[in-house]
Amino acid sequence: MAFTRSTGKHRAPSRMSRRSAHAAGAAALATSGVIGTFTSPAFAADAERASFEDAGVKQAIAGYDLADQVEDQAAAQELAAEVAERQAMAEMAAERQAEARLEAAREAEERAFREAERKRLDSFQSPVAGSYVSTSYRSGGSLWSSGSHSGVDFHAPYGSSVVSVGRGTVVEAGWGGAYGNNVVIRMHDGTYTQYGHLASIGVSVGQEVMPGQQIGVSGSTGNSTGPHLHFEARTTAEYGSDIDPVSYLRARGVNV
């Protein structure tokens, strides 16, 4: 990159040009002095004056040389200062760019974290880890007052952890008649899930629950022939609004 002086700053003639001019002047003075020795009767006085004038010329040339050196040094310092200023500006620009990249990376990381957390909170899972459906939906028999099974039964030995299948709010937690100890949760998508025959309950009405959060342990309370989890999916909190629990969970990414 070329550096130029500000408009209006013009250097004096070069050192060589000034020296040539000064030397020419000195030569002229010397010549005048010599000519004077042939034309003036006062030769000694002219010679002395010529010697004095020659010394003055040399002193003047030496003075100009010193002025040149001072000016060149000042120009070098000015150039060095300009280079240093430009370097400092470049370093500041690089620092700003680095900070901008770091900020962009932090924002991207935060967005990724928020998205992952949103997906986690909106996810669904099985109410009993590693379990399977032991009695299917709408199975018939005298065990159910309506004549058919309003939910599904998950195999769950006594005391197995029962968790909320997703994010929601507890709307019922207590005795549920034939369901024994049961919990009903209004899910974040507006549907409802029910968990029956629990040995004990670990949540209360109004409590917010997250996917996979334990809400109780399995048992055989109410109308039950042995420990298991009765699970229902509903469109409302009320009995009779049940929908197929397996289809409900599979539609939300749960493999049961």
mmCIF file of C-alpha atoms in Angstrom:
data_model
loop_
_atom_site.group_PDB
_atom_site.id
_atom_site.type_symbol
_atom_site.label_atom_id
_atom_site.label_comp_id
_atom_site.label_asym_id
_atom_site.label_seq_id
_atom_site.Cartn_x
_atom_site.Cartn_y
_atom_site.Cartn_z
ATOM 1 C CA MET A 1 0.000 0.000 0.000
ATOM 2 C CA ALA A 2 1.427 3.411 -0.982
ATOM 3 C CA PHE A 3 1.498 6.239 1.560
ATOM 4 C CA THR A 4 1.156 9.801 0.318
ATOM 5 C CA ARG A 5 1.527 13.095 2.049
ATOM 6 C CA SER A 6 -1.538 15.204 2.827
ATOM 7 C CA THR A 7 -2.582 17.732 0.203
ATOM 8 C CA GLY A 8 -0.726 20.985 0.590
ATOM 9 C CA LYS A 9 2.515 19.542 1.967
ATOM 10 C CA HIS A 10 5.328 19.939 -0.572
ATOM 11 C CA ARG A 11 8.917 19.075 0.073
ATOM 12 C CA ALA A 12 11.662 21.550 -0.708
ATOM 13 C CA PRO A 13 13.995 20.791 -3.632
ATOM 14 C CA SER A 14 16.036 17.650 -3.148
ATOM 15 C CA ARG A 15 19.260 17.697 -1.152
ATOM 16 C CA MET A 16 21.312 17.175 -4.352
ATOM 17 C CA SER A 17 19.560 20.070 -6.103
ATOM 18 C CA ARG A 18 20.123 22.394 -3.141
ATOM 19 C CA ARG A 19 23.741 21.346 -2.844
ATOM 20 C CA SER A 20 24.264 21.958 -6.575
ATOM 21 C CA ALA A 21 22.737 25.408 -6.245
ATOM 22 C CA HIS A 22 24.789 26.225 -3.164
ATOM 23 C CA ALA A 23 27.956 24.926 -4.796
ATOM 24 C CA ALA A 24 27.268 27.009 -7.880
ATOM 25 C CA GLY A 25 26.768 30.048 -5.711
ATOM 26 C CA ALA A 26 29.967 29.361 -3.843
ATOM 27 C CA ALA A 27 31.837 28.937 -7.111
ATOM 28 C CA ALA A 28 30.461 32.239 -8.338
ATOM 29 C CA LEU A 29 31.580 33.947 -5.178
ATOM 30 C CA ALA A 30 35.001 32.407 -5.456
ATOM 31 C CA THR A 31 35.298 33.429 -9.100
ATOM 32 C CA SER A 32 34.284 36.980 -8.271
ATOM 33 C CA GLY A 33 36.921 37.019 -5.601
ATOM 34 C CA VAL A 34 39.613 35.803 -7.996
ATOM 35 C CA ILE A 35 38.613 38.274 -10.674
ATOM 36 C CA GLY A 36 38.803 40.917 -8.065
ATOM 37 C CA THR A 37 42.476 40.190 -7.426
ATOM 38 C CA PHE A 38 43.361 41.260 -10.965
ATOM 39 C CA THR A 39 41.155 44.322 -11.073
ATOM 40 C CA SER A 40 41.385 45.678 -7.559
ATOM 41 C CA PRO A 41 44.538 47.327 -6.206
ATOM 42 C CA ALA A 42 43.632 46.102 -2.701
ATOM 43 C CA PHE A 43 44.444 42.413 -3.394
ATOM 44 C CA ALA A 44 45.083 41.450 0.221
ATOM 45 C CA ALA A 45 41.799 42.900 1.420
ATOM 46 C CA ASP A 46 39.855 41.192 -1.390
ATOM 47 C CA ALA A 47 41.528 37.868 -0.699
ATOM 48 C CA GLU A 48 40.673 38.104 2.973
ATOM 49 C CA ARG A 49 37.090 39.027 2.136
ATOM 50 C CA ALA A 50 36.843 36.173 -0.396
ATOM 51 C CA SER A 51 38.138 33.708 2.203
ATOM 52 C CA PHE A 52 35.564 34.967 4.694
ATOM 53 C CA GLU A 53 32.761 34.751 2.148
ATOM 54 C CA ASP A 54 33.847 31.217 1.145
ATOM 55 C CA ALA A 55 33.694 30.143 4.786
ATOM 56 C CA GLY A 56 30.216 31.649 5.017
ATOM 57 C CA VAL A 57 29.093 29.729 1.949
ATOM 58 C CA LYS A 58 30.413 26.478 3.384
ATOM 59 C CA GLN A 59 28.690 27.211 6.691
ATOM 60 C CA ALA A 60 25.429 27.927 4.840
ATOM 61 C CA ILE A 61 25.719 24.635 2.914
ATOM 62 C CA ALA A 62 26.366 22.780 6.156
ATOM 63 C CA GLY A 63 23.292 24.482 7.639
ATOM 64 C CA TYR A 64 21.143 23.332 4.738
ATOM 65 C CA ASP A 65 22.471 19.774 5.155
ATOM 66 C CA LEU A 66 21.415 19.797 8.812
ATOM 67 C CA ALA A 67 17.971 21.150 7.846
ATOM 68 C CA ASP A 68 17.664 18.336 5.292
ATOM 69 C CA GLN A 69 18.491 15.738 7.911
ATOM 70 C CA VAL A 70 15.935 17.178 10.335
ATOM 71 C CA GLU A 71 13.258 17.276 7.639
ATOM 72 C CA ASP A 72 14.015 13.702 6.492
ATOM 73 C CA GLN A 73 13.891 12.484 10.076
ATOM 74 C CA ALA A 74 10.543 14.212 10.590
ATOM 75 C CA ALA A 75 9.205 12.673 7.361
ATOM 76 C CA ALA A 76 10.365 9.215 8.486
ATOM 77 C CA GLN A 77 8.712 9.674 11.867
ATOM 78 C CA GLU A 78 5.504 10.824 10.206
ATOM 79 C CA LEU A 79 5.522 7.775 7.910
ATOM 80 C CA ALA A 80 6.220 5.434 10.834
ATOM 81 C CA ALA A 81 3.358 6.987 12.794
ATOM 82 C CA GLU A 82 1.019 6.554 9.823
ATOM 83 C CA VAL A 83 2.052 2.904 9.416
ATOM 84 C CA ALA A 84 1.570 2.286 13.144
ATOM 85 C CA GLU A 85 -1.869 3.917 13.055
ATOM 86 C CA ARG A 86 -2.945 1.817 10.086
ATOM 87 C CA GLN A 87 -1.638 -1.334 11.778
ATOM 88 C CA ALA A 88 -3.519 -0.492 14.981
ATOM 89 C CA MET A 89 -6.713 0.085 12.976
ATOM 90 C CA ALA A 90 -6.256 -3.261 11.203
ATOM 91 C CA GLU A 91 -5.739 -5.029 14.549
ATOM 92 C CA MET A 92 -8.870 -3.405 15.968
ATOM 93 C CA ALA A 93 -10.866 -4.488 12.909
ATOM 94 C CA ALA A 94 -9.560 -8.051 13.282
ATOM 95 C CA GLU A 95 -10.524 -8.067 16.971
ATOM 96 C CA ARG A 96 -14.032 -6.839 16.135
ATOM 97 C CA GLN A 97 -14.402 -9.556 13.503
ATOM 98 C CA ALA A 98 -13.207 -12.216 15.970
ATOM 99 C CA GLU A 99 -15.668 -10.966 18.604
ATOM 100 C CA ALA A 100 -18.476 -11.003 16.021
ATOM 101 C CA ARG A 101 -17.640 -14.600 15.080
ATOM 102 C CA LEU A 102 -17.606 -15.648 18.738
ATOM 103 C CA GLU A 103 -20.940 -13.928 19.348
ATOM 104 C CA ALA A 104 -22.447 -15.612 16.288
ATOM 105 C CA ALA A 105 -21.170 -18.994 17.508
ATOM 106 C CA ARG A 106 -22.643 -18.384 20.984
ATOM 107 C CA GLU A 107 -25.995 -17.403 19.505
ATOM 108 C CA ALA A 108 -26.008 -20.500 17.263
ATOM 109 C CA GLU A 109 -25.201 -22.697 20.266
ATOM 110 C CA GLU A 110 -27.978 -21.100 22.315
ATOM 111 C CA ARG A 111 -30.470 -21.572 19.456
ATOM 112 C CA ALA A 112 -29.463 -25.230 19.127
ATOM 113 C CA PHE A 113 -29.842 -25.728 22.873
ATOM 114 C CA ARG A 114 -33.272 -24.072 22.924
ATOM 115 C CA GLU A 115 -34.416 -26.168 19.969
ATOM 116 C CA ALA A 116 -33.166 -29.383 21.589
ATOM 117 C CA GLU A 117 -34.869 -28.437 24.853
ATOM 118 C CA ARG A 118 -38.116 -27.629 23.034
ATOM 119 C CA LYS A 119 -38.037 -31.014 21.307
ATOM 120 C CA ARG A 120 -37.320 -32.745 24.604
ATOM 121 C CA LEU A 121 -40.180 -30.995 26.379
ATOM 122 C CA ASP A 122 -42.576 -31.774 23.538
ATOM 123 C CA SER A 123 -41.509 -35.418 23.302
ATOM 124 C CA PHE A 124 -43.463 -38.481 24.441
ATOM 125 C CA GLN A 125 -42.362 -41.821 25.849
ATOM 126 C CA SER A 126 -43.643 -45.052 27.293
ATOM 127 C CA PRO A 127 -45.209 -44.831 30.788
ATOM 128 C CA VAL A 128 -43.148 -47.838 31.937
ATOM 129 C CA ALA A 129 -39.604 -48.134 30.597
ATOM 130 C CA GLY A 130 -38.828 -51.389 28.793
ATOM 131 C CA SER A 131 -42.359 -52.687 29.196
ATOM 132 C CA TYR A 132 -44.928 -54.052 26.756
ATOM 133 C CA VAL A 133 -48.703 -54.146 26.346
ATOM 134 C CA SER A 134 -50.104 -57.205 28.150
ATOM 135 C CA THR A 135 -53.818 -56.479 27.535
ATOM 136 C CA SER A 136 -54.919 -54.652 24.392
ATOM 137 C CA TYR A 137 -57.389 -51.827 23.866
ATOM 138 C CA ARG A 138 -61.074 -52.789 23.564
ATOM 139 C CA SER A 139 -60.521 -56.326 24.815
ATOM 140 C CA GLY A 140 -63.865 -57.827 25.897
ATOM 141 C CA GLY A 141 -64.791 -59.608 29.124
ATOM 142 C CA SER A 142 -66.610 -59.452 32.421
ATOM 143 C CA LEU A 143 -63.686 -57.778 34.157
ATOM 144 C CA TRP A 144 -64.749 -54.392 32.780
ATOM 145 C CA SER A 145 -68.047 -52.767 33.690
ATOM 146 C CA SER A 146 -68.453 -51.346 30.183
ATOM 147 C CA GLY A 147 -67.874 -54.760 28.669
ATOM 148 C CA SER A 148 -64.557 -53.778 27.039
ATOM 149 C CA HIS A 149 -61.153 -52.489 28.022
ATOM 150 C CA SER A 150 -61.034 -48.664 27.891
ATOM 151 C CA GLY A 151 -57.238 -48.586 27.817
ATOM 152 C CA VAL A 152 -54.230 -50.899 27.668
ATOM 153 C CA ASP A 153 -52.347 -52.702 30.411
ATOM 154 C CA PHE A 154 -48.571 -52.401 30.581
ATOM 155 C CA HIS A 155 -46.653 -55.223 32.212
ATOM 156 C CA ALA A 156 -45.249 -53.725 35.433
ATOM 157 C CA PRO A 157 -44.129 -55.729 38.474
ATOM 158 C CA TYR A 158 -45.153 -54.247 41.803
ATOM 159 C CA GLY A 159 -43.245 -51.047 42.595
ATOM 160 C CA SER A 160 -42.153 -50.302 39.005
ATOM 161 C CA SER A 161 -41.615 -46.600 38.217
ATOM 162 C CA VAL A 162 -44.527 -45.036 36.341
ATOM 163 C CA VAL A 163 -43.756 -41.806 34.472
ATOM 164 C CA SER A 164 -45.682 -39.142 32.614
ATOM 165 C CA VAL A 165 -45.616 -39.887 28.907
ATOM 166 C CA GLY A 166 -45.166 -36.171 28.138
ATOM 167 C CA ARG A 167 -45.304 -32.600 29.415
ATOM 168 C CA GLY A 168 -48.526 -31.568 31.115
ATOM 169 C CA THR A 169 -50.465 -30.585 34.233
ATOM 170 C CA VAL A 170 -51.916 -32.984 36.789
ATOM 171 C CA VAL A 171 -55.719 -32.597 36.942
ATOM 172 C CA GLU A 172 -56.488 -35.638 39.130
ATOM 173 C CA ALA A 173 -54.391 -37.481 41.695
ATOM 174 C CA GLY A 174 -56.082 -39.843 44.162
ATOM 175 C CA TRP A 175 -58.607 -42.616 44.458
ATOM 176 C CA GLY A 176 -60.469 -43.364 41.245
ATOM 177 C CA GLY A 177 -62.862 -46.155 42.175
ATOM 178 C CA ALA A 178 -62.293 -49.169 39.920
ATOM 179 C CA TYR A 179 -59.024 -47.536 38.778
ATOM 180 C CA GLY A 180 -57.714 -47.560 42.352
ATOM 181 C CA ASN A 181 -55.030 -44.934 42.940
ATOM 182 C CA ASN A 182 -54.861 -43.027 39.672
ATOM 183 C CA VAL A 183 -53.411 -39.919 38.056
ATOM 184 C CA VAL A 184 -54.907 -37.948 35.145
ATOM 185 C CA ILE A 185 -52.722 -35.438 33.265
ATOM 186 C CA ARG A 186 -53.754 -32.797 30.753
ATOM 187 C CA MET A 187 -50.989 -32.966 28.159
ATOM 188 C CA HIS A 188 -49.423 -29.914 26.492
ATOM 189 C CA ASP A 189 -51.200 -30.765 23.210
ATOM 190 C CA GLY A 190 -54.654 -30.670 24.867
ATOM 191 C CA THR A 191 -55.173 -34.418 25.200
ATOM 192 C CA TYR A 192 -55.372 -36.365 28.491
ATOM 193 C CA THR A 193 -53.643 -39.483 29.830
ATOM 194 C CA GLN A 194 -54.616 -41.677 32.773
ATOM 195 C CA TYR A 195 -52.502 -44.007 34.930
ATOM 196 C CA GLY A 196 -54.416 -46.518 37.109
ATOM 197 C CA HIS A 197 -53.965 -49.197 39.813
ATOM 198 C CA LEU A 198 -50.944 -47.397 41.299
ATOM 199 C CA ALA A 199 -49.524 -48.572 44.607
ATOM 200 C CA SER A 200 -48.644 -44.962 45.477
ATOM 201 C CA ILE A 201 -48.893 -41.488 43.932
ATOM 202 C CA GLY A 202 -46.027 -38.990 43.803
ATOM 203 C CA VAL A 203 -47.693 -35.887 42.332
ATOM 204 C CA SER A 204 -50.538 -33.539 43.235
ATOM 205 C CA VAL A 205 -53.273 -31.665 41.366
ATOM 206 C CA GLY A 206 -51.992 -28.552 39.603
ATOM 207 C CA GLN A 207 -48.419 -29.783 39.411
ATOM 208 C CA GLU A 208 -46.511 -29.386 36.153
ATOM 209 C CA VAL A 209 -44.783 -32.572 35.002
ATOM 210 C CA MET A 210 -42.146 -33.192 32.358
ATOM 211 C CA PRO A 211 -41.685 -36.121 29.950
ATOM 212 C CA GLY A 212 -40.302 -39.097 31.874
ATOM 213 C CA GLN A 213 -40.984 -37.581 35.296
ATOM 214 C CA GLN A 214 -42.075 -40.192 37.838
ATOM 215 C CA ILE A 215 -45.668 -39.746 38.997
ATOM 216 C CA GLY A 216 -46.039 -42.933 41.063
ATOM 217 C CA VAL A 217 -45.249 -46.656 41.276
ATOM 218 C CA SER A 218 -47.219 -49.573 39.895
ATOM 219 C CA GLY A 219 -49.488 -51.727 42.035
ATOM 220 C CA SER A 220 -52.811 -53.556 42.038
ATOM 221 C CA THR A 221 -55.258 -51.162 43.685
ATOM 222 C CA GLY A 222 -58.922 -50.931 42.614
ATOM 223 C CA ASN A 223 -60.464 -53.497 40.250
ATOM 224 C CA SER A 224 -57.262 -55.430 39.457
ATOM 225 C CA THR A 225 -56.206 -59.055 39.317
ATOM 226 C CA GLY A 226 -52.489 -58.324 39.800
ATOM 227 C CA PRO A 227 -49.839 -55.610 39.601
ATOM 228 C CA HIS A 228 -49.750 -53.761 36.272
ATOM 229 C CA LEU A 229 -50.332 -50.265 34.888
ATOM 230 C CA HIS A 230 -53.649 -49.393 33.299
ATOM 231 C CA PHE A 231 -52.989 -46.597 30.788
ATOM 232 C CA GLU A 232 -55.604 -44.582 28.921
ATOM 233 C CA ALA A 233 -55.501 -41.792 26.338
ATOM 234 C CA ARG A 234 -58.524 -39.479 26.272
ATOM 235 C CA THR A 235 -59.867 -36.414 24.531
ATOM 236 C CA THR A 236 -61.201 -35.055 27.883
ATOM 237 C CA ALA A 237 -60.532 -35.776 31.524
ATOM 238 C CA GLU A 238 -63.748 -37.766 31.808
ATOM 239 C CA TYR A 239 -64.362 -41.494 31.515
ATOM 240 C CA GLY A 240 -65.801 -42.523 28.159
ATOM 241 C CA SER A 241 -63.671 -40.155 26.005
ATOM 242 C CA ASP A 242 -60.956 -42.772 25.521
ATOM 243 C CA ILE A 243 -59.023 -43.270 22.281
ATOM 244 C CA ASP A 244 -56.633 -46.038 21.242
ATOM 245 C CA PRO A 245 -53.573 -45.585 23.548
ATOM 246 C CA VAL A 246 -51.185 -47.482 21.281
ATOM 247 C CA SER A 247 -52.105 -45.384 18.239
ATOM 248 C CA TYR A 248 -51.895 -42.276 20.454
ATOM 249 C CA LEU A 249 -48.340 -43.051 21.561
ATOM 250 C CA ARG A 250 -47.159 -44.204 18.132
ATOM 251 C CA ALA A 251 -48.444 -40.983 16.545
ATOM 252 C CA ARG A 252 -46.143 -39.147 18.982
ATOM 253 C CA GLY A 253 -43.048 -41.167 18.190
ATOM 254 C CA VAL A 254 -43.286 -43.844 20.913
ATOM 255 C CA ASN A 255 -42.616 -47.402 19.788
ATOM 256 C CA VAL A 256 -44.994 -49.658 21.749
#
